[in-house]
Tab-separated table of C-alpha atoms in Angstrom:
chain	number	residue	atom	x	y	z
A	1	MET	CA	-0.054	0.116	-0.092
A	2	THR	CA	1.039	3.397	-0.836
A	3	THR	CA	2.000	6.493	0.915
A	4	THR	CA	2.637	10.130	-0.162
A	5	SER	CA	5.392	10.709	2.298
A	6	GLU	CA	8.732	9.362	1.618
A	7	ASN	CA	10.579	6.355	3.024
A	8	PHE	CA	13.800	8.197	1.815
A	9	VAL	CA	13.702	11.263	3.906
A	10	SER	CA	17.299	12.249	4.623
A	11	SER	CA	18.181	12.895	8.449
A	12	PRO	CA	21.227	12.744	10.285
A	13	ARG	CA	22.188	9.748	12.189
A	14	ASP	CA	22.230	9.576	15.941
A	15	THR	CA	22.650	6.904	18.488
A	16	ALA	CA	18.911	6.586	18.736
A	17	HIS	CA	15.725	8.109	17.125
A	18	ASP	CA	12.505	8.681	18.874
A	19	VAL	CA	9.249	7.081	17.690
A	20	ARG	CA	6.051	9.238	18.547
A	21	ASN	CA	2.337	8.343	18.841
A	22	PRO	CA	0.632	10.610	16.141
A	23	ALA	CA	-2.658	10.312	18.338
A	24	ASN	CA	-0.948	12.312	21.178
A	25	GLY	CA	2.588	13.052	20.291
A	26	GLN	CA	4.076	11.355	23.107
A	27	VAL	CA	7.254	9.562	22.594
A	28	ILE	CA	6.780	5.714	22.870
A	29	GLY	CA	10.199	4.176	21.935
A	30	ALA	CA	13.392	4.646	20.019
A	31	VAL	CA	15.407	2.465	17.603
A	32	ASN	CA	19.110	2.863	16.701
A	33	TRP	CA	19.517	3.558	12.899
A	34	THR	CA	21.723	1.303	10.953
A	35	ASP	CA	25.042	2.910	9.678
A	36	PRO	CA	24.669	2.614	5.866
A	37	ALA	CA	28.515	1.538	5.714
A	38	ASP	CA	27.272	-1.753	7.520
A	39	ILE	CA	24.653	-2.668	4.827
A	40	PRO	CA	27.154	-4.261	2.523
A	41	GLY	CA	28.319	-6.634	5.341
A	42	ILE	CA	24.880	-7.405	6.343
A	43	VAL	CA	23.967	-8.332	2.878
A	44	ALA	CA	26.997	-10.717	2.704
A	45	GLN	CA	25.976	-12.500	5.696
A	46	LEU	CA	22.461	-12.888	4.358
A	47	ALA	CA	23.946	-14.182	0.899
A	48	LYS	CA	26.212	-16.663	2.783
A	49	ALA	CA	23.195	-18.167	4.527
A	50	GLN	CA	20.972	-18.254	1.518
A	51	PRO	CA	22.197	-21.576	-0.057
A	52	SER	CA	21.607	-23.687	3.045
A	53	TRP	CA	17.926	-22.140	3.248
A	54	GLU	CA	17.530	-22.853	-0.413
A	55	ARG	CA	18.711	-26.548	0.083
A	56	LEU	CA	16.088	-26.993	2.724
A	57	GLY	CA	13.473	-27.165	0.208
A	58	PRO	CA	9.805	-25.621	0.058
A	59	GLU	CA	8.530	-28.089	2.740
A	60	GLY	CA	11.263	-27.406	5.240
A	61	ARG	CA	11.008	-23.605	4.604
A	62	GLY	CA	7.257	-23.982	5.031
A	63	GLN	CA	7.801	-25.864	8.501
A	64	VAL	CA	9.806	-22.781	9.702
A	65	LEU	CA	7.302	-20.257	8.646
A	66	ALA	CA	4.566	-22.327	10.312
A	67	ARG	CA	6.550	-21.963	13.550
A	68	PHE	CA	6.824	-18.284	12.762
A	69	ALA	CA	2.999	-18.023	12.297
A	70	GLN	CA	2.322	-19.580	15.738
A	71	TRP	CA	4.611	-17.019	17.352
A	72	LEU	CA	2.567	-14.445	15.526
A	73	ILE	CA	-0.583	-15.806	16.977
A	74	ASP	CA	0.889	-16.171	20.330
A	75	ASN	CA	2.121	-12.562	20.309
A	76	THR	CA	-0.660	-10.763	18.556
A	77	PRO	CA	-2.016	-8.676	21.583
A	78	ARG	CA	1.641	-7.314	22.026
A	79	ILE	CA	2.201	-6.574	18.481
A	80	GLU	CA	-1.002	-4.881	17.893
A	81	ALA	CA	-0.615	-2.696	20.966
A	82	GLN	CA	2.838	-1.566	19.764
A	83	LEU	CA	1.281	-1.061	16.269
A	84	ILE	CA	-1.590	0.983	17.237
A	85	ALA	CA	0.606	3.104	19.779
A	86	GLU	CA	3.097	4.164	16.673
A	87	THR	CA	0.387	4.653	13.972
A	88	GLY	CA	-2.615	5.818	15.929
A	89	LYS	CA	-4.899	3.476	14.208
A	90	SER	CA	-8.303	2.185	15.601
A	91	LYS	CA	-8.455	-1.320	16.977
A	92	ILE	CA	-9.941	-2.783	14.017
A	93	ASP	CA	-7.647	-1.077	11.478
A	94	GLY	CA	-4.615	-2.534	13.642
A	95	GLY	CA	-6.225	-5.723	14.061
A	96	ILE	CA	-6.192	-6.905	10.255
A	97	GLU	CA	-2.484	-6.836	9.861
A	98	ILE	CA	-1.296	-10.101	11.663
A	99	PRO	CA	-4.260	-12.009	10.353
A	100	SER	CA	-3.364	-11.055	6.902
A	101	ILE	CA	-0.014	-12.166	7.277
A	102	LEU	CA	-1.252	-15.542	8.656
A	103	ALA	CA	-3.514	-15.921	5.432
A	104	ILE	CA	-0.485	-15.454	3.321
A	105	ILE	CA	1.768	-18.122	5.195
A	106	ALA	CA	-1.247	-20.412	5.197
A	107	TYR	CA	-1.790	-20.221	1.383
A	108	TYR	CA	1.839	-20.040	0.301
A	109	ALA	CA	3.551	-22.653	2.658
A	110	PRO	CA	1.443	-25.886	1.546
A	111	LYS	CA	1.565	-24.637	-2.138
A	112	ALA	CA	5.281	-23.678	-2.362
A	113	ALA	CA	6.457	-27.074	-3.537
A	114	GLU	CA	3.932	-27.114	-6.232
A	115	PHE	CA	4.428	-23.632	-7.485
A	116	LEU	CA	8.186	-23.907	-7.207
A	117	ALA	CA	8.469	-27.361	-9.044
A	118	PRO	CA	10.498	-27.774	-12.007
A	119	GLU	CA	8.414	-27.483	-15.232
A	120	SER	CA	8.907	-29.616	-18.373
A	121	ARG	CA	8.213	-27.872	-21.563
A	122	PRO	CA	7.260	-29.305	-24.850
A	123	ALA	CA	9.199	-29.145	-27.788
A	124	SER	CA	8.567	-25.933	-30.139
A	125	SER	CA	8.567	-28.263	-33.231
A	126	ILE	CA	9.228	-31.589	-34.649
A	127	ALA	CA	12.776	-30.411	-35.483
A	128	MET	CA	13.306	-30.035	-31.567
A	129	ASN	CA	11.926	-33.411	-30.397
A	130	THR	CA	15.343	-34.511	-29.648
A	131	LYS	CA	15.583	-31.872	-26.764
A	132	LYS	CA	14.291	-32.191	-23.288
A	133	ILE	CA	13.384	-28.997	-21.781
A	134	THR	CA	13.121	-28.326	-18.167
A	135	VAL	CA	12.612	-24.876	-16.508
A	136	HIS	CA	13.696	-24.408	-12.832
A	137	GLN	CA	12.885	-21.539	-10.345
A	138	ARG	CA	16.023	-20.487	-8.773
A	139	PRO	CA	15.725	-18.085	-5.782
A	140	ARG	CA	17.600	-14.804	-5.624
A	141	LYS	CA	20.219	-14.585	-3.015
A	142	VAL	CA	18.959	-11.592	-1.223
A	143	VAL	CA	15.723	-9.699	-1.610
A	144	GLY	CA	15.245	-6.017	-0.245
A	145	VAL	CA	12.046	-5.127	0.977
A	146	ILE	CA	11.371	-1.222	1.897
A	147	SER	CA	7.978	-0.913	3.481
A	148	PRO	CA	5.774	2.116	4.280
A	149	TRP	CA	4.145	3.287	7.432
A	150	ASN	CA	0.554	3.081	6.637
A	151	TYR	CA	0.488	-0.835	7.325
A	152	PRO	CA	3.785	-1.405	9.002
A	153	VAL	CA	3.644	-4.996	9.660
A	154	ALA	CA	1.334	-6.384	6.916
A	155	LEU	CA	2.920	-4.441	4.117
A	156	GLY	CA	6.513	-5.655	4.893
A	157	TYR	CA	5.679	-9.174	5.619
A	158	TRP	CA	3.263	-9.488	2.729
A	159	ASP	CA	6.607	-9.305	0.760
A	160	VAL	CA	9.018	-10.923	3.226
A	161	VAL	CA	6.975	-14.157	3.689
A	162	PRO	CA	6.834	-15.049	-0.034
A	163	ALA	CA	10.464	-14.385	-0.659
A	164	LEU	CA	11.504	-16.474	2.185
A	165	LEU	CA	9.375	-19.404	0.959
A	166	ALA	CA	10.923	-18.992	-2.443
A	167	GLY	CA	14.360	-19.681	-0.761
A	168	CYS	CA	15.674	-16.177	-0.728
A	169	SER	CA	17.434	-14.240	2.189
A	170	VAL	CA	15.500	-11.034	3.066
A	171	LEU	CA	16.583	-7.564	4.454
A	172	LEU	CA	13.593	-5.432	5.346
A	173	LYS	CA	13.815	-1.749	6.039
A	174	PRO	CA	10.631	-0.395	7.592
A	175	SER	CA	9.699	3.262	7.469
A	176	GLU	CA	11.700	5.271	9.929
A	177	ARG	CA	8.241	6.609	11.226
A	178	THR	CA	7.060	3.258	12.324
A	179	PRO	CA	10.013	0.760	13.083
A	180	LEU	CA	8.846	-0.550	16.501
A	181	SER	CA	6.418	-3.298	15.365
A	182	ASP	CA	8.823	-4.663	12.779
A	183	GLU	CA	11.637	-4.511	15.549
A	184	LEU	CA	9.337	-6.654	17.568
A	185	ILE	CA	8.659	-9.190	15.099
A	186	ALA	CA	12.060	-9.694	13.976
A	187	LYS	CA	12.885	-10.675	17.541
A	188	GLY	CA	10.390	-13.241	17.122
A	189	TRP	CA	12.333	-14.686	14.149
A	190	ALA	CA	15.180	-15.126	16.512
A	191	GLU	CA	12.996	-16.660	19.234
A	192	ILE	CA	11.615	-19.647	16.989
A	193	GLY	CA	15.105	-20.430	15.963
A	194	GLY	CA	14.947	-19.033	12.416
A	195	PRO	CA	18.052	-19.388	10.561
A	196	PRO	CA	20.028	-16.214	9.708
A	197	VAL	CA	18.274	-15.378	6.304
A	198	PHE	CA	16.053	-12.415	7.806
A	199	GLU	CA	17.366	-9.227	8.949
A	200	VAL	CA	15.698	-5.786	9.902
A	201	VAL	CA	17.596	-2.574	9.362
A	202	HIS	CA	16.558	1.068	10.326
A	203	GLY	CA	17.058	4.574	8.817
A	204	ALA	CA	16.084	6.890	6.369
A	205	ARG	CA	17.253	7.557	2.807
A	206	GLU	CA	20.920	6.745	3.120
A	207	VAL	CA	20.000	3.160	4.616
A	208	GLY	CA	17.535	2.769	1.672
A	209	GLU	CA	20.095	3.702	-0.782
A	210	ALA	CA	22.621	1.439	0.519
A	211	LEU	CA	20.218	-1.346	0.536
A	212	VAL	CA	19.348	-0.804	-3.324
A	213	ASP	CA	22.946	-0.944	-4.053
A	214	THR	CA	23.747	-4.202	-2.620
A	215	VAL	CA	20.724	-6.579	-2.647
A	216	ASP	CA	19.686	-8.756	-5.748
A	217	PHE	CA	16.071	-7.597	-5.831
A	218	ILE	CA	14.021	-4.723	-4.732
A	219	GLN	CA	10.404	-4.847	-3.484
A	220	PHE	CA	9.400	-1.195	-2.687
A	221	THR	CA	5.899	0.015	-1.527
A	222	GLY	CA	5.495	3.696	-1.261
A	223	SER	CA	5.179	6.932	-3.478
A	224	THR	CA	5.395	7.244	-7.150
A	225	ALA	CA	8.277	9.809	-6.617
A	226	THR	CA	10.299	7.638	-4.371
A	227	GLY	CA	9.783	4.554	-6.553
A	228	LYS	CA	11.186	6.401	-9.531
A	229	LYS	CA	14.212	7.198	-7.529
A	230	ILE	CA	14.655	3.636	-6.750
A	231	MET	CA	14.310	2.321	-10.216
A	232	GLU	CA	16.910	4.742	-11.540
A	233	ARG	CA	19.337	3.734	-8.776
A	234	ALA	CA	18.598	0.087	-9.327
A	235	ALA	CA	19.226	0.430	-12.929
A	236	ARG	CA	22.954	1.006	-12.182
A	237	ARG	CA	23.387	-2.588	-11.309
A	238	LEU	CA	20.423	-4.012	-13.369
A	239	THR	CA	18.831	-4.851	-10.075
A	240	PRO	CA	15.249	-5.985	-10.796
A	241	VAL	CA	12.256	-4.019	-9.040
A	242	SER	CA	8.693	-4.355	-8.040
A	243	LEU	CA	7.059	-1.207	-7.075
A	244	GLU	CA	3.730	-0.736	-5.619
A	245	LEU	CA	3.185	3.179	-5.870
A	246	GLY	CA	0.452	5.738	-5.514
A	247	GLY	CA	-3.236	5.577	-6.257
A	248	LYS	CA	-6.384	7.581	-6.879
A	249	ASP	CA	-8.701	4.693	-7.165
A	250	PRO	CA	-12.222	5.542	-8.690
A	251	MET	CA	-15.410	4.209	-7.648
A	252	LEU	CA	-18.187	4.028	-10.465
A	253	VAL	CA	-21.899	3.839	-9.420
A	254	LEU	CA	-23.886	2.765	-12.239
A	255	PRO	CA	-27.544	3.668	-12.215
A	256	ASP	CA	-28.798	0.141	-11.508
A	257	ALA	CA	-26.340	-0.227	-8.490
A	258	ASP	CA	-27.494	-1.371	-4.939
A	259	VAL	CA	-27.288	2.265	-3.646
A	260	LYS	CA	-27.235	1.319	0.138
A	261	ARG	CA	-24.407	-1.046	-0.327
A	262	ALA	CA	-22.442	1.214	-2.637
A	263	ALA	CA	-22.938	4.201	0.018
A	264	HIS	CA	-21.633	1.829	2.939
A	265	ALA	CA	-18.517	0.707	0.807
A	266	ALA	CA	-17.695	4.227	-0.149
A	267	VAL	CA	-17.767	5.270	3.589
A	268	TRP	CA	-15.657	2.375	4.521
A	269	GLY	CA	-13.383	2.461	1.618
A	270	SER	CA	-12.539	6.044	2.030
A	271	MET	CA	-12.201	6.250	5.829
A	272	PHE	CA	-10.509	2.756	6.632
A	273	ASN	CA	-7.176	3.334	8.245
A	274	ALA	CA	-7.952	7.339	8.137
A	275	GLY	CA	-7.962	6.866	4.296
A	276	GLN	CA	-4.230	6.030	4.465
A	277	THR	CA	-4.661	2.906	2.149
A	278	CYS	CA	-3.311	2.536	-1.158
A	279	VAL	CA	-6.473	0.902	-2.571
A	280	SER	CA	-8.761	3.381	-0.762
A	281	VAL	CA	-11.753	5.075	-2.371
A	282	GLU	CA	-10.249	8.477	-3.385
A	283	ARG	CA	-12.961	9.634	-5.756
A	284	VAL	CA	-16.577	8.624	-6.406
A	285	TYR	CA	-18.486	9.068	-9.563
A	286	VAL	CA	-22.499	8.643	-9.153
A	287	HIS	CA	-25.143	8.636	-11.916
A	288	ASP	CA	-27.628	11.602	-11.811
A	289	SER	CA	-30.522	9.284	-11.162
A	290	ILE	CA	-29.316	8.103	-7.827
A	291	TYR	CA	-26.637	11.004	-7.006
A	292	GLU	CA	-28.904	12.684	-4.303
A	293	GLN	CA	-29.975	9.260	-2.536
A	294	PHE	CA	-26.386	8.238	-2.603
A	295	VAL	CA	-24.911	11.528	-1.134
A	296	ASP	CA	-27.638	11.497	1.618
A	297	LEU	CA	-26.739	8.054	2.674
A	298	VAL	CA	-22.994	8.673	2.588
A	299	VAL	CA	-23.437	11.896	4.630
A	300	ASP	CA	-25.607	10.196	7.311
A	301	GLU	CA	-23.047	7.422	7.961
A	302	VAL	CA	-19.805	9.797	7.838
A	303	ARG	CA	-21.605	11.896	10.704
A	304	GLY	CA	-22.090	9.064	12.816
A	305	LEU	CA	-18.338	7.942	12.706
A	306	GLU	CA	-16.474	7.857	15.865
A	307	ILE	CA	-12.830	9.472	15.962
A	308	GLY	CA	-9.910	8.068	18.012
A	309	ALA	CA	-7.059	5.822	18.211
A	310	GLY	CA	-7.373	2.171	19.836
A	311	LEU	CA	-11.151	2.198	19.489
A	312	ASP	CA	-12.898	-0.628	17.803
A	313	HIS	CA	-14.864	1.007	14.903
A	314	SER	CA	-13.480	4.472	14.348
A	315	VAL	CA	-11.367	6.663	12.240
A	316	GLY	CA	-7.725	6.732	13.532
A	317	ALA	CA	-4.976	9.583	13.415
A	318	MET	CA	-2.782	10.636	10.433
A	319	ILE	CA	0.411	9.558	10.566
A	320	ASP	CA	2.136	13.151	11.073
A	321	GLU	CA	1.560	16.799	10.548
A	322	ASN	CA	2.932	16.452	6.806
A	323	GLN	CA	0.382	14.120	5.853
A	324	LEU	CA	-2.358	16.012	7.641
A	325	GLU	CA	-1.290	19.015	5.708
A	326	VAL	CA	-1.553	17.544	2.365
A	327	VAL	CA	-5.149	16.413	3.361
A	328	ASP	CA	-5.985	19.943	4.564
A	329	ARG	CA	-4.790	21.550	1.488
A	330	HIS	CA	-6.575	19.394	-0.819
A	331	VAL	CA	-9.909	20.193	0.985
A	332	ARG	CA	-9.225	23.910	1.096
A	333	GLN	CA	-8.406	24.007	-2.390
A	334	ALA	CA	-11.382	22.216	-3.449
A	335	VAL	CA	-13.631	24.246	-1.213
A	336	SER	CA	-11.956	27.691	-2.638
A	337	ALA	CA	-12.624	26.340	-6.198
A	338	GLY	CA	-16.554	26.018	-5.617
A	339	ALA	CA	-16.767	22.521	-3.882
A	340	ARG	CA	-18.803	21.934	-0.666
A	341	ALA	CA	-17.766	20.128	2.457
A	342	LEU	CA	-20.890	18.489	3.795
A	343	THR	CA	-19.151	16.984	6.739
A	344	GLY	CA	-15.669	17.718	8.406
A	345	GLY	CA	-13.361	19.803	6.467
A	346	ALA	CA	-10.893	20.581	8.982
A	347	ARG	CA	-8.576	19.150	11.388
A	348	ILE	CA	-9.872	18.180	14.885
A	349	PRO	CA	-8.603	20.634	17.577
A	350	GLY	CA	-6.346	19.483	20.476
A	351	HIS	CA	-3.469	17.013	20.528
A	352	GLY	CA	-2.722	14.614	17.858
A	353	SER	CA	-2.923	14.281	13.907
A	354	PHE	CA	-6.519	13.829	13.493
A	355	TYR	CA	-8.648	15.118	10.519
A	356	ALA	CA	-12.493	15.127	10.404
A	357	PRO	CA	-13.936	12.782	8.033
A	358	THR	CA	-14.949	14.943	5.022
A	359	VAL	CA	-17.517	14.543	2.246
A	360	LEU	CA	-16.918	16.902	-0.568
A	361	VAL	CA	-19.521	17.574	-3.402
A	362	ASP	CA	-19.529	19.892	-6.475
A	363	VAL	CA	-16.177	18.723	-7.285
A	364	ASP	CA	-14.487	18.368	-10.672
A	365	HIS	CA	-11.322	17.376	-12.103
A	366	SER	CA	-9.757	20.858	-12.006
A	367	MET	CA	-9.509	20.332	-8.230
A	368	GLU	CA	-6.268	18.596	-6.567
A	369	CYS	CA	-8.569	16.249	-4.563
A	370	MET	CA	-9.788	14.623	-7.709
A	371	ARG	CA	-6.187	14.426	-9.247
A	372	GLU	CA	-3.529	13.950	-6.648
A	373	GLU	CA	-3.392	11.165	-3.973
A	374	THR	CA	-4.912	12.655	-0.836
A	375	PHE	CA	-4.388	9.627	1.412
A	376	GLY	CA	-6.787	10.797	4.114
A	377	PRO	CA	-10.145	10.411	5.324
A	378	THR	CA	-11.869	12.251	2.443
A	379	LEU	CA	-14.621	11.324	0.154
A	380	PRO	CA	-15.093	13.618	-3.085
A	381	ILE	CA	-18.328	12.613	-4.949
A	382	MET	CA	-18.941	13.811	-8.569
A	383	ARG	CA	-21.984	13.346	-10.548
A	384	TYR	CA	-22.254	11.957	-14.167
A	385	SER	CA	-24.756	11.261	-16.764
A	386	GLU	CA	-23.263	8.977	-19.505
A	387	GLU	CA	-21.460	5.523	-19.290
A	388	SER	CA	-18.838	6.811	-21.704
A	389	GLU	CA	-18.258	9.965	-19.453
A	390	VAL	CA	-17.734	8.110	-16.491
A	391	ILE	CA	-15.222	5.772	-17.958
A	392	ALA	CA	-13.341	8.869	-19.519
A	393	LEU	CA	-13.323	10.359	-15.865
A	394	ALA	CA	-12.079	7.362	-14.199
A	395	ASN	CA	-9.232	6.916	-16.783
A	396	ASP	CA	-8.328	10.557	-16.442
A	397	SER	CA	-5.550	10.059	-13.869
A	398	GLU	CA	-1.766	9.513	-13.873
A	399	TYR	CA	-2.485	6.609	-11.526
A	400	GLY	CA	-4.037	3.167	-12.291
A	401	LEU	CA	-3.854	0.892	-9.168
A	402	SER	CA	-7.416	-0.399	-8.626
A	403	ALA	CA	-11.156	0.677	-9.099
A	404	SER	CA	-14.558	-0.429	-8.188
A	405	VAL	CA	-17.751	-0.706	-10.497
A	406	TRP	CA	-21.259	-0.984	-8.787
A	407	SER	CA	-24.150	-2.568	-10.875
A	408	LYS	CA	-26.663	-5.251	-10.267
A	409	ASP	CA	-25.813	-6.272	-13.839
A	410	ARG	CA	-22.710	-8.079	-13.518
A	411	LYS	CA	-22.195	-8.426	-17.400
A	412	ARG	CA	-22.418	-4.692	-17.748
A	413	ALA	CA	-20.188	-3.987	-14.687
A	414	GLU	CA	-17.578	-6.391	-16.235
A	415	ARG	CA	-17.879	-4.664	-19.606
A	416	VAL	CA	-17.127	-1.237	-17.892
A	417	ALA	CA	-14.496	-2.815	-15.832
A	418	LEU	CA	-12.578	-4.040	-18.793
A	419	GLN	CA	-12.340	-0.322	-20.256
A	420	LEU	CA	-10.686	0.852	-17.013
A	421	ASP	CA	-6.846	1.510	-17.028
A	422	CYS	CA	-5.905	-0.098	-13.616
A	423	GLY	CA	-4.457	-3.265	-12.331
A	424	THR	CA	-7.460	-4.583	-10.457
A	425	VAL	CA	-11.062	-3.857	-10.614
A	426	ASN	CA	-13.603	-4.962	-7.770
A	427	ILE	CA	-17.325	-5.405	-8.804
A	428	ASN	CA	-19.744	-4.395	-6.022
A	429	ASP	CA	-16.872	-4.440	-3.329
A	430	VAL	CA	-13.846	-2.407	-2.524
A	431	ILE	CA	-10.351	-3.034	-1.097
A	432	MET	CA	-10.948	-6.847	-0.804
A	433	ASN	CA	-8.977	-7.854	-3.927
A	434	LEU	CA	-6.170	-7.609	-1.722
A	435	SER	CA	-7.393	-10.689	0.188
A	436	CYS	CA	-7.532	-12.627	-2.945
A	437	LEU	CA	-4.075	-13.984	-3.118
A	438	THR	CA	-4.588	-15.693	-6.330
A	439	ALA	CA	-5.158	-12.439	-8.123
A	440	PRO	CA	-2.000	-10.230	-8.982
A	441	HIS	CA	-2.048	-6.946	-7.262
A	442	GLY	CA	-0.188	-4.345	-9.198
A	443	GLY	CA	-0.667	-0.887	-10.793
A	444	TRP	CA	-0.578	0.530	-14.322
A	445	LYS	CA	0.772	3.865	-15.218
A	446	GLY	CA	2.278	5.748	-12.248
A	447	SER	CA	0.916	3.303	-9.684
A	448	GLY	CA	3.769	0.751	-10.202
A	449	LEU	CA	5.519	-2.021	-11.810
A	450	GLY	CA	5.140	-5.772	-11.428
A	451	SER	CA	2.875	-7.107	-8.626
A	452	ARG	CA	2.343	-9.185	-5.412
A	453	PHE	CA	0.530	-12.233	-4.894
A	454	GLY	CA	-1.299	-13.647	-8.102
A	455	GLY	CA	-0.747	-17.406	-6.887
A	456	ALA	CA	2.262	-18.978	-8.081
A	457	ASP	CA	3.617	-15.849	-9.546
A	458	GLY	CA	3.737	-14.281	-5.907
A	459	LEU	CA	6.595	-16.788	-5.326
A	460	ARG	CA	8.281	-17.027	-8.716
A	461	LYS	CA	8.707	-13.044	-8.874
A	462	TYR	CA	11.710	-13.632	-6.345
A	463	CYS	CA	13.355	-16.376	-8.410
A	464	ARG	CA	15.313	-16.496	-11.701
A	465	THR	CA	14.496	-19.170	-14.289
A	466	GLU	CA	17.069	-21.521	-15.402
A	467	ALA	CA	16.333	-23.468	-18.452
A	468	ILE	CA	17.936	-26.968	-18.779
A	469	VAL	CA	17.859	-28.129	-22.446
A	470	ASP	CA	19.071	-31.793	-22.443
A	471	THR	CA	19.837	-33.738	-25.536
A	472	ARG	CA	17.765	-36.923	-25.776
A	473	VAL	CA	19.728	-38.660	-28.724
A	474	THR	CA	23.436	-37.907	-29.029
A	475	LEU	CA	25.411	-38.341	-32.429
A	476	PRO	CA	28.871	-37.924	-33.257
A	477	SER	CA	28.095	-34.612	-34.924
A	478	GLU	CA	25.150	-32.125	-35.420
A	479	PRO	CA	23.811	-30.645	-38.709
A	480	LEU	CA	25.335	-27.346	-38.088
A	481	TRP	CA	28.638	-28.353	-36.683
A	482	TYR	CA	31.932	-27.791	-38.509
A	483	SER	CA	32.504	-31.530	-38.295
A	484	GLY	CA	29.374	-32.536	-40.132
A	485	PRO	CA	29.278	-33.003	-43.985
A	486	SER	CA	28.925	-29.584	-45.996
A	487	TRP	CA	25.765	-30.782	-47.515
A	488	LEU	CA	24.011	-31.493	-44.237
A	489	ALA	CA	23.449	-27.781	-42.844
A	490	PRO	CA	21.698	-26.284	-45.809
A	491	VAL	CA	19.327	-29.371	-45.866
A	492	ALA	CA	18.537	-28.972	-42.006
A	493	LEU	CA	17.899	-25.182	-42.750
A	494	LYS	CA	15.633	-25.789	-45.603
A	495	SER	CA	13.838	-28.475	-43.569
A	496	LEU	CA	13.300	-26.003	-41.022
A	497	THR	CA	11.766	-23.372	-43.200
A	498	LYS	CA	9.423	-25.879	-44.562
A	499	LEU	CA	8.204	-26.893	-41.177
A	500	SER	CA	7.655	-23.279	-40.224
A	501	ASN	CA	5.684	-22.451	-43.469
A	502	LYS	CA	3.460	-25.567	-43.137
A	503	ALA	CA	2.616	-24.427	-39.418
A	504	LEU	CA	1.629	-20.734	-40.684
A	505	ARG	CA	-0.518	-22.184	-43.611
A	506	PRO	CA	-3.910	-21.910	-41.557
A	507	PHE	CA	-3.210	-18.311	-40.726
A	508	ARG	CA	-2.790	-17.215	-44.204
A	509	ARG	CA	-6.673	-18.019	-45.180
């Protein structure tokens, strides 16, 4: 999931760096930042341990991850308390992170052997029938995971777990804003006797740069601006990257939608985690015929939302003043340009980084709230009249992470969905595509490169493919070798041309 604030914020290195609770501003702990000069040595040690981890095999690695899962279950209350303290989340928002990691371990551990098994490939033509082709998945030595602050635990381990199961060593750098939960979980890996193939380092830009400069694969979740910098830096060593970046997810409410369900979804999808979710609902387009009803339902529900950290169903704090200012700027700019705030519209006075849940109407695409990633508890709603119009509006964005389409006619919804420029479209739901582990989660345009999950691809992305081409029948010489008779090579090439031409005949009709 994505953040508009950066993981790569440059700051001086001290002995320890304080971590504050955004709900009240209090210092709740501190971590020592890693010296960037130490990163190459840490990566070297992880690379040294990786071959034995690979030889353990998918089943053996799965057993270790199963022990890790049990530790997570046993320590969930402690982890969640730490998580809520450093993010200002509500209890429910913080409570989804550990279960989501457990679901990933439960899905991938039993299937890793199947997903990583060598694959036999058929011959491409009769001429190649003498060759046996097998494709193997070989794990990369060290995977670097740079994770953001909005889901400090989930987003890091959504990538750490598949990389470990694939046979890689992993180096995790959490956001410097929320390092304490990951530090706690790293100790859990040691407590279960996990081998030295997983480490956590702390710091800001310099540590992230050192990680990019030394690992064999980068998985980054964060802003589009930082993702571009990482890709540029990784290109120096041709290090492959997978980037989940910004989003401005549209919600398209068609005239035959279940209005009540759509309204409930819009509120939850925009306010969950205080709107600090990569696939949150950031803009809504509602058909003229149901617009007023939809807006009334949304406003009634938003007005009843509870605000506060650590509560069951509530809208929690923004991560810091910088993120709060982004939200406030978008709202103020929209209102000054003619929009109306039917709820909220300002930060909540007092201590902590809380912003009142805000419903905006009379918005259009000239406003920042409809074009830039807000990443906060706002819900801009715009009316439309034609299906072609709403598709064009939804695609009028530099982002393309996900979207949702609402209609009782599923064929119509799917037809609209297939015209949207984004990686995933939910029909009559929001956000839940992230729980569908067989579906790839990745963005188009400025929303990223590559994807996470996607069934077998969720493990194979951390591997390099190695093809073994074995000769079934061996002869003293081959047609193109210098040692063969001079007439044989032209005959072999002519035969290959005839075979190819014959295969293409049906397509020339």
